[in-house]
PDB file of C-alpha atoms in Angstrom:
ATOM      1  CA  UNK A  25     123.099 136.520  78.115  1.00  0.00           C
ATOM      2  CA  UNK A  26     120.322 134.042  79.131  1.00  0.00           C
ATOM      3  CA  UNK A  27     120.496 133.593  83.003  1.00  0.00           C
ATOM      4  CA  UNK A  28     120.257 129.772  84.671  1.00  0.00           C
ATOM      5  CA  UNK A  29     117.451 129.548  86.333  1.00  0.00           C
ATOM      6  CA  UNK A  30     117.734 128.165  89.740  1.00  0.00           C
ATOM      7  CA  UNK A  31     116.044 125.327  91.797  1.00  0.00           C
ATOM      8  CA  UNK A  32     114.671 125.774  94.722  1.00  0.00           C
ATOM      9  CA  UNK A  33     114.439 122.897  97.303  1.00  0.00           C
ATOM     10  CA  UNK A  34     110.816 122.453  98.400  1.00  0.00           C
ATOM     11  CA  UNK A  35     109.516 119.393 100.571  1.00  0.00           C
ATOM     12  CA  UNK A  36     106.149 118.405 100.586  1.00  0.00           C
ATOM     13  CA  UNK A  37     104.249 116.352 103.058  1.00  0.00           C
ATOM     14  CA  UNK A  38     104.742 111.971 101.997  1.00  0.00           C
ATOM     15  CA  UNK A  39     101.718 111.618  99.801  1.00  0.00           C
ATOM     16  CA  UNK A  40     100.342 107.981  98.358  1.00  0.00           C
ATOM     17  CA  UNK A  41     100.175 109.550  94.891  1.00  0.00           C
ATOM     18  CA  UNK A  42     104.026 108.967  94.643  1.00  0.00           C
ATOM     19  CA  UNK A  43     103.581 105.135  94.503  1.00  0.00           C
ATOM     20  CA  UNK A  44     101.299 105.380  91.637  1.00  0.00           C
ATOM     21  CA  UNK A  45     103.346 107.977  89.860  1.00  0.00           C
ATOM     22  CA  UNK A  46     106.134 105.328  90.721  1.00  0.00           C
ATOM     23  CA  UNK A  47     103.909 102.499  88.899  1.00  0.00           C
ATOM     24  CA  UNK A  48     103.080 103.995  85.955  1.00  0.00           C
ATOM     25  CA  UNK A  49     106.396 105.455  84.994  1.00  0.00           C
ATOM     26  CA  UNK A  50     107.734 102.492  85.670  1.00  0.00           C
ATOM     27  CA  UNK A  51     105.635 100.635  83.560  1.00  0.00           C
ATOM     28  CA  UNK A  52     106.469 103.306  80.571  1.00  0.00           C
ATOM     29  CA  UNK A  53     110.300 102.603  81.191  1.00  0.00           C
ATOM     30  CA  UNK A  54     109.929  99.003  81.025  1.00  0.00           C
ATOM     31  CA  UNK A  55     108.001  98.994  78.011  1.00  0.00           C
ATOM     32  CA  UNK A  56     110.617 101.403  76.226  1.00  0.00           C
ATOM     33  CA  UNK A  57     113.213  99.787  77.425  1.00  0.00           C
ATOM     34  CA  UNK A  58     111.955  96.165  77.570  1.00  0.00           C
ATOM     35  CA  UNK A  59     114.715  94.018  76.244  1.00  0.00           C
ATOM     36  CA  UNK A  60     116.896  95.337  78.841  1.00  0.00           C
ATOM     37  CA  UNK A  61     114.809  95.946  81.999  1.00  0.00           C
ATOM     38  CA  UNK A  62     115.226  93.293  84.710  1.00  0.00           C
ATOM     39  CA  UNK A  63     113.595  95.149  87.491  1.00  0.00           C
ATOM     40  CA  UNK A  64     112.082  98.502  88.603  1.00  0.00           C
ATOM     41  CA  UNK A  65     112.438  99.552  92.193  1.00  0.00           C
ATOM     42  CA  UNK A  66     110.868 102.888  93.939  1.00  0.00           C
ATOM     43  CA  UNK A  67     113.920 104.409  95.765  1.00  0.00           C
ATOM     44  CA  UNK A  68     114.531 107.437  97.302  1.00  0.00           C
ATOM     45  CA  UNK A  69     112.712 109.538 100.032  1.00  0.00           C
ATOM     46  CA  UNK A  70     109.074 109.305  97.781  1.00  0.00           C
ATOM     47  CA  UNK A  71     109.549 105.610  98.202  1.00  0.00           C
ATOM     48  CA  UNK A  72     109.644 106.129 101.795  1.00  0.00           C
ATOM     49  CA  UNK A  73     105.894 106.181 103.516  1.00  0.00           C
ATOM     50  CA  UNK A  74     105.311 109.142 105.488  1.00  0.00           C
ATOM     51  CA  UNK A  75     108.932 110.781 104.860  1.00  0.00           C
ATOM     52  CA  UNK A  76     108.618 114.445 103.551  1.00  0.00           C
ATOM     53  CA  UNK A  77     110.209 114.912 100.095  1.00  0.00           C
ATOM     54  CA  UNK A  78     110.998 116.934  97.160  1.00  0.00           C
ATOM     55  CA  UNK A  79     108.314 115.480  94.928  1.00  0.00           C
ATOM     56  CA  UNK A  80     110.484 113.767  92.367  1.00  0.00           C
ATOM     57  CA  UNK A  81     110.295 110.294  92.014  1.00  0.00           C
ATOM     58  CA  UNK A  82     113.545 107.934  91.721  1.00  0.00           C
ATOM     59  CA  UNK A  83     113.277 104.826  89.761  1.00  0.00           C
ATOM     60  CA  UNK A  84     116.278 102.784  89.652  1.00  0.00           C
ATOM     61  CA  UNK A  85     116.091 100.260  86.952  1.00  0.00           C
ATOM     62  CA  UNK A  86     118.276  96.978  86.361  1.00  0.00           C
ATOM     63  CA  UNK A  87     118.913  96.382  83.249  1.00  0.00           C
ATOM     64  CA  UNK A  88     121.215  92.874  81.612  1.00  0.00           C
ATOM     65  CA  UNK A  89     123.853  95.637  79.615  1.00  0.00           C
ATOM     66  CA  UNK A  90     124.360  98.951  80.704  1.00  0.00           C
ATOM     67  CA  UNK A  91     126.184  99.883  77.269  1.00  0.00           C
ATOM     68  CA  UNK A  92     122.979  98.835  75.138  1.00  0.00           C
ATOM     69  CA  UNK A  93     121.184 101.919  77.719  1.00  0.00           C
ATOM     70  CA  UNK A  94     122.965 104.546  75.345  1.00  0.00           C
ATOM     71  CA  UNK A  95     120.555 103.145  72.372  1.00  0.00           C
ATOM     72  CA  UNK A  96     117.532 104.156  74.240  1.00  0.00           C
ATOM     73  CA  UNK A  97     118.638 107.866  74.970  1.00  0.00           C
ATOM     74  CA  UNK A  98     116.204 108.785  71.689  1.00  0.00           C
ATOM     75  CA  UNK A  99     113.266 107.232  72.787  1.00  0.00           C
ATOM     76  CA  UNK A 100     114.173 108.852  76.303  1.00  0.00           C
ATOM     77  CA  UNK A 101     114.256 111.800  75.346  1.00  0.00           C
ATOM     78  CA  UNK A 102     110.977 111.452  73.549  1.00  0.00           C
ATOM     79  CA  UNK A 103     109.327 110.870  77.045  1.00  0.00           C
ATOM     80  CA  UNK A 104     110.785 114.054  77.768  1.00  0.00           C
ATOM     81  CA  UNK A 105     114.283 112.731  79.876  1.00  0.00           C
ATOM     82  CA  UNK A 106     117.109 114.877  79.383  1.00  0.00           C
ATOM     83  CA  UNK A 107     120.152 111.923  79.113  1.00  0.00           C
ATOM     84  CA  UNK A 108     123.244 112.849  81.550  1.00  0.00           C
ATOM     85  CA  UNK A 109     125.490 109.387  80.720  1.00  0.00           C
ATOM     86  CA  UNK A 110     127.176 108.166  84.014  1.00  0.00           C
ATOM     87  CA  UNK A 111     126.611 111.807  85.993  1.00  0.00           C
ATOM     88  CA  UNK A 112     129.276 111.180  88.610  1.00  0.00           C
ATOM     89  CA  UNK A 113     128.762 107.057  89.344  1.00  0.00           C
ATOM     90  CA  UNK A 114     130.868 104.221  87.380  1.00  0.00           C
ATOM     91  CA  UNK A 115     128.694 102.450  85.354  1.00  0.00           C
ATOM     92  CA  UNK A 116     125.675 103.994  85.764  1.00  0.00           C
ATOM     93  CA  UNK A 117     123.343 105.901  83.260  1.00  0.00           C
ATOM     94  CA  UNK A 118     121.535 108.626  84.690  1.00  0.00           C
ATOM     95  CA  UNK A 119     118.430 110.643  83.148  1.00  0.00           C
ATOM     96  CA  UNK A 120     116.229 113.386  84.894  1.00  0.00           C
ATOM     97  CA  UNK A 121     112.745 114.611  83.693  1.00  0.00           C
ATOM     98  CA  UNK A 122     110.899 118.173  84.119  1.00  0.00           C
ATOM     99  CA  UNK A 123     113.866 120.781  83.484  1.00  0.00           C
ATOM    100  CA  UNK A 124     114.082 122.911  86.717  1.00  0.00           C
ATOM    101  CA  UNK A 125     110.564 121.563  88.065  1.00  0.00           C
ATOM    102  CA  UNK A 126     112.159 118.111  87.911  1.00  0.00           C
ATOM    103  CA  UNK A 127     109.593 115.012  88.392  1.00  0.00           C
ATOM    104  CA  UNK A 128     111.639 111.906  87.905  1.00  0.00           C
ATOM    105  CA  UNK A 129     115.021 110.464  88.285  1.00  0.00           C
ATOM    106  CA  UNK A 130     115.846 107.128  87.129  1.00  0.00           C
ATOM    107  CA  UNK A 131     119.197 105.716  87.320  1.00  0.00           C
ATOM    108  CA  UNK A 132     120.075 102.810  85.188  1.00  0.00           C
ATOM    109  CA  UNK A 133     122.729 100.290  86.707  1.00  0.00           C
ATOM    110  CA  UNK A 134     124.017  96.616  85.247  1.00  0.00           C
ATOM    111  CA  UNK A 135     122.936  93.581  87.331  1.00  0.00           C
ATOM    112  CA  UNK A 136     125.286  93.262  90.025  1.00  0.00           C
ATOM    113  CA  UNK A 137     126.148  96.397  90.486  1.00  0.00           C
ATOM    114  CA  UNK A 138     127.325  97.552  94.195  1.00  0.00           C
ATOM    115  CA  UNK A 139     125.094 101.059  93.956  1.00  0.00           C
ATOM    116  CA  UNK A 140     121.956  98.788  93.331  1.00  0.00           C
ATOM    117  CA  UNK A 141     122.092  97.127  97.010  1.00  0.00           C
ATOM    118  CA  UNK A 142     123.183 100.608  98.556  1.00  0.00           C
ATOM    119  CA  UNK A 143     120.196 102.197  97.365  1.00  0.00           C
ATOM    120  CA  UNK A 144     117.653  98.982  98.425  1.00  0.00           C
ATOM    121  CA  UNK A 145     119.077  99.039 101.290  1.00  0.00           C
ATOM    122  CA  UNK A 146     118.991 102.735 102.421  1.00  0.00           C
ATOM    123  CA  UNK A 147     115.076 102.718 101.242  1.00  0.00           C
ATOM    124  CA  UNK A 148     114.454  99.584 103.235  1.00  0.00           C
ATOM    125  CA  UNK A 149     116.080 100.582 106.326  1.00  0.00           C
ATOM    126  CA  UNK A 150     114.449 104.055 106.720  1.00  0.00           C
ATOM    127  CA  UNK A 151     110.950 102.098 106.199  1.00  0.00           C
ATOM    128  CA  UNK A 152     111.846  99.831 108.845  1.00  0.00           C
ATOM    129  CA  UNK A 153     113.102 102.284 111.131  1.00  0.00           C
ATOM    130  CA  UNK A 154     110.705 104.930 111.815  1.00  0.00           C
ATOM    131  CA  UNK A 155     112.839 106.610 113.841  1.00  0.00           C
ATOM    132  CA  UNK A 156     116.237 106.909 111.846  1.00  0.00           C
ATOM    133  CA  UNK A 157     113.306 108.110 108.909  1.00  0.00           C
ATOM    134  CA  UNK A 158     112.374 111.054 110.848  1.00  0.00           C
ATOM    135  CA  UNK A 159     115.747 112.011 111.497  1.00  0.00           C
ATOM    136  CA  UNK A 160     116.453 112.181 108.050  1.00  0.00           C
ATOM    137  CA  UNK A 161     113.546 114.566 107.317  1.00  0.00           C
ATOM    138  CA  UNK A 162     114.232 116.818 110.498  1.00  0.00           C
ATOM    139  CA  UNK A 163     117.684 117.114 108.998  1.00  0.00           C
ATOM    140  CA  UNK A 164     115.941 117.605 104.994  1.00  0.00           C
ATOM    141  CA  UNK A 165     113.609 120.184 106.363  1.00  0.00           C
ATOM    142  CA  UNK A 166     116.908 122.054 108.392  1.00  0.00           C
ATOM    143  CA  UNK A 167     118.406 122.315 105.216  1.00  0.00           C
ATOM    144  CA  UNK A 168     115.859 122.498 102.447  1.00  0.00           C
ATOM    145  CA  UNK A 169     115.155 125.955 104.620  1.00  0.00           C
ATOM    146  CA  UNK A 170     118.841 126.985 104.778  1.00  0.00           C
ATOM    147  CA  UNK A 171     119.730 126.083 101.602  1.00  0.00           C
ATOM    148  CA  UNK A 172     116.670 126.902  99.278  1.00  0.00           C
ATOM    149  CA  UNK A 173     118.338 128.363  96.475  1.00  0.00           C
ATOM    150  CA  UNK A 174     120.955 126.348  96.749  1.00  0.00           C
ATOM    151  CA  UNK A 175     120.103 122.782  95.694  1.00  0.00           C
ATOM    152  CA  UNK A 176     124.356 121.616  95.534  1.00  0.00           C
ATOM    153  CA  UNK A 177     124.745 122.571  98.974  1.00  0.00           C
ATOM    154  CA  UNK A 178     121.199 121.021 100.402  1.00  0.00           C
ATOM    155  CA  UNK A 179     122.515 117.718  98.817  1.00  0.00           C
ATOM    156  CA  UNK A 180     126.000 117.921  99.660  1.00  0.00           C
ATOM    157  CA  UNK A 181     124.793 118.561 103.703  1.00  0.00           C
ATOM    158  CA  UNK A 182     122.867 115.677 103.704  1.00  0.00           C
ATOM    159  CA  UNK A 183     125.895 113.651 102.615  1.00  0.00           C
ATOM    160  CA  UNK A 184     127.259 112.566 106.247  1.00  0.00           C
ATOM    161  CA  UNK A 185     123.922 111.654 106.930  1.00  0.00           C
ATOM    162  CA  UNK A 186     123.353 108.988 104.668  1.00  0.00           C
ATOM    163  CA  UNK A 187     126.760 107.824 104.776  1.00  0.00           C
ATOM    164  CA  UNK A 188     125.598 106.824 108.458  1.00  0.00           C
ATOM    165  CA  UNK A 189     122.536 105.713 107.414  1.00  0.00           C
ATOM    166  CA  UNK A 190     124.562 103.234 104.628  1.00  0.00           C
ATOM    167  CA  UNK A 191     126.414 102.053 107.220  1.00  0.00           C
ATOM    168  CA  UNK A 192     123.855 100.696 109.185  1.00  0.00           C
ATOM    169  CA  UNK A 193     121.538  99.279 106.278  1.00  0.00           C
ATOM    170  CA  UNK A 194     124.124  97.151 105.527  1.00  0.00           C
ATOM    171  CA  UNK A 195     124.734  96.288 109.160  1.00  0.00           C
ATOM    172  CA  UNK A 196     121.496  95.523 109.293  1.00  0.00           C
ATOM    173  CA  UNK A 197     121.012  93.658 105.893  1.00  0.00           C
ATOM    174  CA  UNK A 198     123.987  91.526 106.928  1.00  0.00           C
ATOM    175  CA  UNK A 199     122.266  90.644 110.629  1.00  0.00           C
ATOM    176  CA  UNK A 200     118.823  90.384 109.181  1.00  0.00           C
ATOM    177  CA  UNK A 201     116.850  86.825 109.118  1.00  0.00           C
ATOM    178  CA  UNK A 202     114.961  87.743 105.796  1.00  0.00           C
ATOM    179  CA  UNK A 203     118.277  89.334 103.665  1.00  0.00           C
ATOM    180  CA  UNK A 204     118.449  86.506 101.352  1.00  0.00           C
ATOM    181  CA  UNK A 205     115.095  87.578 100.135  1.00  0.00           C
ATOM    182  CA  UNK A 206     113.639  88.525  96.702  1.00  0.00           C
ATOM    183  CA  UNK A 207     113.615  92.024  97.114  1.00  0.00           C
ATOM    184  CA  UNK A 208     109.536  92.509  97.514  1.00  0.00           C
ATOM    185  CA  UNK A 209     108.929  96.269  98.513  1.00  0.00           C
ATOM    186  CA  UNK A 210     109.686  97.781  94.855  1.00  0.00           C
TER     187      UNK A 210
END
């Protein structure tokens, strides 16, 4: 009986390779995907300057029609992306590269869609508030030590936390001068 290997949670120190990595994966998406791709945004905590992180880059990419995403899961997979449809989230299309030593994320949404602003959002606000950032990675490092074999748990602890953090993006967003803005921090 072949055993499933586990994950373990490791953070690494923010490092400026991340946005490159970002750039030129996102560039490879947009070309394989390019009669659906609208925009390509860095999210998550690699996105985040000087935030500690697993070192697995999220891309979240708007496309025009998510259905027409399922033609591409070839092609994906080709790039070495293991497809995983909607993984949890309503009309999303998720995809993860690397096996167990994971490297990218990308998560596909439809113009318009609610998750899209959550995740701008949460990215924005940590950059723009240095303090609510480190909080975050005390709590990641807390965790990522307590939980190192157990990558469900690590994720499912930090839940609470960025509920909070959600809550006051979007108070923020709403309050802000500039939230009409093209969205101009990728």
């Amino acid at each position: 009986m072949k055993m499933k290997s586990v994950r373990e949670i490791q953070l690494t120190p923010y490092n400026i390779a991340w946005e490159k990595e970002f750039t030129k994966e996102a560039a490879t998406l947009t070309t394989t995907m390019s009669a659906q791709v609208l925009e390509v945004h860095h999210i998550g905590s690699t996105a985040v300057p000087g935030l500690s992180a697993k070192p697995i880059i999220d891309l979240l990419i708007e496309v025009k029609d998510i259905k027409k995403v399922d033609t591409y899961n070839q092609r994906m997979e080709q790039l070495g992306y293991e497809a995983k449809g909607e993984n949890g989230i309503k009309g999303r299309r998720y995809f993860q590269k690397g096996g167990n030593e994971r490297t990218h994320h990308v998560h596909i949404y439809e113009k318009g869609h609610p998750e899209i602003n959550r995740h701008l959002w949460f990215r924005d606000y940590l950059r723009t508030h240095p303090d609510a950032a480190k909080e975050y990675e005390t709590l990641k490092i807390e965790l990522a030590q307590r939980y190192r074999f157990e990558p469900e748990k690590y994720v499912e602890n930090k839940t609470n936390f960025i509920h909070k953090i959600d809550g006051l993006a979007l108070k923020w967003r709403k309050g802000s001068s500039n939230k009409n803005r093209k969205d101009d921090l990728r």
